[in-house]
Amino acid sequence: HASTSMTFTFYPRRTSQSGEAMTVEDADVLIAPVSGACGNVGQLACDALALNWNLTRVGTCDFEHLSPVVGRDALFDDTATSVGSHARAPSGSLACAFEVYSGVTRASDGAEKRVVVVQIRSDACVGARRAFVDEYSDFLLTFANAKRVVLVSALPASVGEAEAQIGGTKWRAARGDDEFLRACAAVDLTALESNVCLPDDVMHASVDPHWALMDVLDAKDVARKVGCLVAVCSEGDNSADGAGMALAVARACDIVVDDASVDASAIGGDEPVTYIGPWRVPRSWSVAFGTRAMRREMFA
């Protein structure tokens, strides 16, 4: 059965054997992107995390002010032909605007950490940015009873005037409680520079993907349960930034990142297996960034 709140509806995936609805257990960490932010870095990071942490797609969400989309499952090439290790969506599954993945990871002390990773493959309806971030913030603060929520976002390299923010990608912590900010500082994720901000009156009316959501969370999330990691970067092929953000999230959340030592011959499929740092990147990224030849007859 669908689970409905005042602002969103969660539709659990059903198991292929019994047809029973999958459940989402209480999460230690919920990781979610800021849709529409610079370079889609957050969405790229969430793809990498869902793939490499072998998470199961457990359902989808519907929001009134999120534009619907449908397409081929972005992780399908990496799961359908593998041998036993990746068991998310069955053959023929489709990607949609808002997907929820869940599974168990390991902390550095060996303890289990249950994570939920959200993927947004769309953006707010035109003219409805503030309405969507209001809905989305309710989801972030309530879904899976998450103990910690980590947003992954990005801002253009042109923000602010500090020389430290120009040239190359920088990783910053933008909000969160003292425990989260200390965890970030321990892995060299420093606080976002104080000059990178908007005046209050501008923030309250902003429709920028990052700032609009920060403004709503500042009003609702008094306890600062929701932390945020930000990539300050340029737009283009941001696949390396997405992988870098995934690594920043794992370190800030104290989740083990395994070495990139998977035997490519065991994964299957016709396309090559690519790594960026410790992360095996989805084969669908090669289409997104133009490195795979297109079957042009499909457009004839």
Coordinates of C-alpha atoms in Angstrom, one line a residue:
H1 CA 0.0 0.0 0.0
A2 CA 1.1 3.5 -0.7
S3 CA 2.2 5.6 2.3
T4 CA 0.8 9.1 2.2
S5 CA 1.8 12.2 4.1
M6 CA 0.3 15.7 3.7
T7 CA 2.9 16.5 1.0
F8 CA 4.2 13.3 -0.6
T9 CA 3.2 9.7 -1.3
F10 CA 5.6 6.7 -1.1
Y11 CA 4.9 3.7 -3.3
P12 CA 6.9 0.7 -2.2
R13 CA 8.2 -1.8 -4.7
R14 CA 6.7 -5.2 -4.6
T15 CA 8.8 -8.4 -4.5
S16 CA 8.7 -10.5 -7.6
Q17 CA 8.2 -13.7 -5.6
S18 CA 5.3 -12.9 -3.4
G19 CA 4.1 -9.6 -4.6
E20 CA 4.4 -8.2 -1.1
A21 CA 5.3 -4.5 -0.6
M22 CA 8.9 -3.9 0.5
T23 CA 9.4 -2.1 3.7
V24 CA 11.9 0.6 4.6
E25 CA 13.5 0.0 8.0
D26 CA 14.5 2.9 10.2
A27 CA 17.7 4.4 8.8
D28 CA 20.9 5.5 10.5
V29 CA 21.6 7.8 7.6
L30 CA 19.4 9.2 4.8
I31 CA 21.4 10.7 1.9
A32 CA 19.6 12.9 -0.7
P33 CA 20.5 15.3 -3.5
V34 CA 19.5 18.9 -4.0
S35 CA 17.7 18.7 -7.4
G36 CA 18.8 21.2 -10.0
A37 CA 21.9 22.3 -8.2
C38 CA 25.1 23.1 -10.2
G39 CA 26.3 20.2 -12.4
N40 CA 23.9 17.7 -10.9
V41 CA 26.7 16.7 -8.6
G42 CA 24.4 15.4 -5.9
Q43 CA 22.5 13.2 -8.3
L44 CA 25.7 11.7 -9.7
A45 CA 27.0 11.0 -6.1
C46 CA 23.7 9.2 -5.2
D47 CA 24.0 7.0 -8.3
A48 CA 27.5 6.0 -7.3
L49 CA 26.5 5.3 -3.7
A50 CA 23.5 3.2 -4.7
L51 CA 25.6 1.2 -7.1
N52 CA 28.7 0.6 -5.0
W53 CA 26.8 0.0 -1.7
N54 CA 24.6 -2.6 -3.5
L55 CA 21.4 -0.9 -2.3
T56 CA 18.0 -2.2 -3.3
R57 CA 15.5 0.1 -4.9
V58 CA 12.6 -0.2 -2.5
G59 CA 10.1 2.3 -4.0
T60 CA 9.3 5.7 -5.4
C61 CA 7.8 8.9 -4.2
D62 CA 5.3 11.2 -5.8
F63 CA 5.3 15.0 -5.1
E64 CA 2.7 17.4 -6.4
H65 CA 5.3 19.9 -7.6
L66 CA 8.0 17.6 -8.9
S67 CA 7.9 17.2 -12.7
P68 CA 7.3 13.5 -13.7
V69 CA 9.8 11.8 -15.9
V70 CA 10.3 8.2 -17.1
G71 CA 13.2 6.4 -18.8
R72 CA 15.5 3.4 -18.7
D73 CA 16.8 2.5 -15.3
A74 CA 20.2 4.3 -15.0
L75 CA 21.8 1.4 -13.1
F76 CA 20.3 -1.4 -15.2
D77 CA 23.5 -2.1 -17.3
D78 CA 25.4 -2.7 -14.0
T79 CA 22.9 -5.0 -12.4
A80 CA 21.0 -7.2 -14.9
T81 CA 24.0 -9.2 -16.0
S82 CA 26.1 -9.3 -12.9
V83 CA 26.6 -12.5 -10.9
G84 CA 24.7 -12.4 -7.7
S85 CA 26.1 -9.2 -6.1
H86 CA 23.7 -6.6 -7.3
A87 CA 20.0 -7.3 -7.0
R88 CA 18.1 -4.0 -7.2
A89 CA 15.4 -3.7 -9.9
P90 CA 14.5 -6.6 -12.2
S91 CA 15.0 -6.5 -15.9
G92 CA 12.6 -4.0 -17.6
S93 CA 12.3 -1.6 -14.6
L94 CA 12.0 2.1 -15.4
A95 CA 13.6 5.1 -13.9
C96 CA 11.3 7.8 -12.6
A97 CA 11.4 11.2 -11.0
F98 CA 12.1 10.2 -7.4
E99 CA 13.6 6.8 -6.4
V100 CA 14.4 5.4 -2.9
Y101 CA 17.2 2.9 -2.3
S102 CA 18.0 1.1 0.9
G103 CA 20.5 -1.3 2.4
V104 CA 23.2 -2.0 5.0
T105 CA 26.7 -0.6 5.0
R106 CA 29.6 -0.9 7.4
A107 CA 31.1 1.7 9.7
S108 CA 34.9 1.9 10.4
D109 CA 34.4 -0.1 13.6
G110 CA 32.7 -2.9 11.7
A111 CA 29.2 -2.1 13.0
E112 CA 26.3 -2.1 10.5
K113 CA 24.8 1.1 9.3
R114 CA 21.5 1.1 7.6
V115 CA 21.3 3.7 4.8
V116 CA 18.6 5.2 2.6
V117 CA 19.8 6.9 -0.6
V118 CA 17.3 9.1 -2.5
Q119 CA 17.7 9.8 -6.2
I120 CA 15.9 12.6 -8.0
R121 CA 16.0 12.4 -11.8
S122 CA 13.8 15.5 -12.4
D123 CA 13.3 19.0 -11.0
A124 CA 10.6 21.2 -9.6
C125 CA 7.8 22.2 -11.9
V126 CA 8.3 25.6 -13.5
G127 CA 7.3 28.3 -11.1
A128 CA 6.9 25.9 -8.2
R129 CA 10.4 25.8 -6.6
R130 CA 9.3 27.0 -3.2
A131 CA 6.3 24.7 -3.2
F132 CA 8.5 21.7 -4.0
V133 CA 11.2 22.4 -1.4
D134 CA 8.5 22.7 1.2
E135 CA 7.3 19.2 0.3
Y136 CA 10.8 17.9 0.0
S137 CA 11.8 19.2 3.4
D138 CA 8.9 17.3 5.0
F139 CA 10.2 14.1 3.4
L140 CA 13.7 14.7 4.6
L141 CA 12.7 15.3 8.1
T142 CA 10.3 12.3 8.5
F143 CA 11.1 9.5 6.0
A144 CA 12.5 6.3 7.5
N145 CA 12.9 7.9 10.9
A146 CA 16.5 8.7 9.9
K147 CA 18.8 9.6 12.7
R148 CA 20.9 11.7 10.4
V149 CA 20.1 13.3 7.0
V150 CA 22.9 14.4 4.6
L151 CA 22.0 16.6 1.7
V152 CA 24.5 16.6 -1.3
S153 CA 24.5 19.9 -3.2
A154 CA 26.6 22.1 -5.4
L155 CA 27.2 25.8 -6.0
P156 CA 29.0 27.4 -8.9
A157 CA 32.6 28.3 -8.5
S158 CA 31.8 32.0 -9.0
V159 CA 30.0 32.3 -5.6
G160 CA 31.6 34.6 -3.1
E161 CA 34.8 36.5 -3.5
A162 CA 37.3 34.5 -1.5
E163 CA 40.3 33.4 -3.5
A164 CA 40.1 30.0 -1.9
Q165 CA 36.8 29.3 -3.7
I166 CA 38.1 30.0 -7.2
G167 CA 39.7 27.3 -9.3
G168 CA 39.1 23.6 -9.0
T169 CA 36.4 21.9 -7.0
K170 CA 36.1 22.5 -3.2
W171 CA 34.2 20.4 -0.7
R172 CA 32.4 22.1 2.1
A173 CA 30.0 21.5 4.9
A174 CA 27.1 24.0 4.8
R175 CA 24.8 23.1 7.7
G176 CA 24.1 20.5 10.3
D177 CA 24.4 20.1 14.1
D178 CA 27.7 20.2 16.0
E179 CA 28.2 16.4 15.9
F180 CA 27.9 16.4 12.1
L181 CA 30.2 19.4 11.6
R182 CA 32.8 17.9 13.9
A183 CA 32.7 14.7 11.9
C184 CA 33.2 16.7 8.7
A185 CA 36.1 18.7 10.2
A186 CA 37.7 15.4 11.2
V187 CA 37.9 14.4 7.6
D188 CA 39.0 17.8 6.3
L189 CA 35.6 19.0 5.1
T190 CA 35.6 22.6 6.3
A191 CA 32.7 24.9 6.8
L192 CA 31.4 26.9 3.8
E193 CA 33.0 30.3 3.8
S194 CA 30.9 32.9 5.6
N195 CA 30.9 35.2 2.5
V196 CA 29.0 32.5 0.6
C197 CA 25.5 33.4 1.7
L198 CA 22.5 35.4 0.8
P199 CA 20.9 38.3 2.8
D200 CA 17.8 37.1 4.7
D201 CA 15.3 39.0 2.5
V202 CA 16.8 37.5 -0.6
M203 CA 16.9 34.0 0.9
H204 CA 13.3 34.1 1.8
A205 CA 12.3 34.7 -1.8
S206 CA 15.0 32.7 -3.6
V207 CA 14.1 30.1 -6.2
D208 CA 17.7 28.9 -6.5
P209 CA 17.7 25.1 -5.9
H210 CA 20.2 25.2 -3.1
W211 CA 19.3 28.4 -1.3
A212 CA 15.5 27.9 -1.5
L213 CA 15.9 24.5 0.3
M214 CA 18.3 25.9 2.8
D215 CA 15.9 28.6 3.7
V216 CA 13.0 26.2 4.3
L217 CA 15.2 23.9 6.3
D218 CA 16.4 26.7 8.5
A219 CA 12.8 27.4 9.4
K220 CA 11.7 23.8 9.9
D221 CA 14.8 22.0 11.1
V222 CA 15.6 23.8 14.3
A223 CA 17.7 20.9 15.6
R224 CA 19.7 21.0 12.4
K225 CA 19.2 17.2 11.9
V226 CA 19.8 17.8 8.2
G227 CA 23.5 18.3 7.3
C228 CA 24.6 19.4 3.9
L229 CA 27.8 18.8 1.9
V230 CA 28.5 21.2 -1.0
A231 CA 30.7 21.0 -4.0
V232 CA 31.8 24.4 -5.2
C233 CA 32.6 23.7 -8.8
S234 CA 32.1 24.5 -12.5
E235 CA 29.5 22.9 -14.8
G236 CA 30.5 20.5 -17.5
D237 CA 31.3 16.8 -17.2
N238 CA 30.9 16.6 -13.4
S239 CA 31.4 12.8 -13.1
A240 CA 34.6 13.2 -11.2
D241 CA 32.9 15.7 -8.9
G242 CA 30.0 13.2 -8.4
A243 CA 32.5 10.5 -7.4
G244 CA 34.3 13.0 -5.1
M245 CA 31.1 13.9 -3.4
A246 CA 30.3 10.3 -2.9
L247 CA 33.6 9.9 -1.1
A248 CA 33.0 13.0 1.0
V249 CA 29.6 11.6 2.1
A250 CA 31.1 8.2 3.0
R251 CA 33.9 9.8 5.1
A252 CA 31.5 12.3 6.8
C253 CA 29.2 9.4 7.7
D254 CA 32.0 7.0 8.7
I255 CA 31.0 4.4 6.2
V256 CA 33.7 2.1 4.8
V257 CA 34.6 2.6 1.2
D258 CA 35.9 -0.7 -0.3
D259 CA 38.9 -0.6 -2.7
A260 CA 38.1 -0.7 -6.4
S261 CA 39.0 -4.3 -6.8
V262 CA 36.0 -5.9 -8.4
D263 CA 36.8 -8.3 -11.2
A264 CA 35.3 -6.6 -14.2
S265 CA 34.9 -10.0 -16.0
A266 CA 32.5 -11.0 -13.2
I267 CA 30.2 -8.1 -13.7
G268 CA 29.0 -8.9 -17.2
G269 CA 27.7 -6.7 -20.0
D270 CA 29.2 -5.5 -23.2
E271 CA 30.3 -2.1 -22.0
P272 CA 33.6 -1.5 -20.2
V273 CA 33.7 -1.1 -16.4
T274 CA 35.0 2.3 -15.3
Y275 CA 36.3 3.5 -11.9
I276 CA 36.8 7.0 -10.6
G277 CA 38.8 6.6 -7.4
P278 CA 37.3 3.8 -5.4
W279 CA 33.9 4.1 -7.1
R280 CA 32.7 1.9 -10.0
V281 CA 30.6 4.4 -12.0
P282 CA 27.4 3.5 -13.7
R283 CA 27.7 2.6 -17.4
S284 CA 24.8 5.0 -18.1
W285 CA 27.2 7.9 -17.3
S286 CA 29.1 7.2 -20.6
V287 CA 25.9 8.0 -22.5
A288 CA 25.2 11.2 -20.5
F289 CA 28.6 12.6 -21.2
G290 CA 29.0 11.5 -24.8
T291 CA 31.7 8.8 -24.5
R292 CA 29.5 6.0 -25.8
A293 CA 28.6 5.8 -29.5
M294 CA 24.8 6.3 -30.0
R295 CA 22.7 4.0 -32.1
R296 CA 21.7 6.6 -34.6
E297 CA 19.2 4.4 -36.4
M298 CA 16.9 4.9 -33.4
F299 CA 16.4 8.5 -34.5
A300 CA 15.7 7.7 -38.2

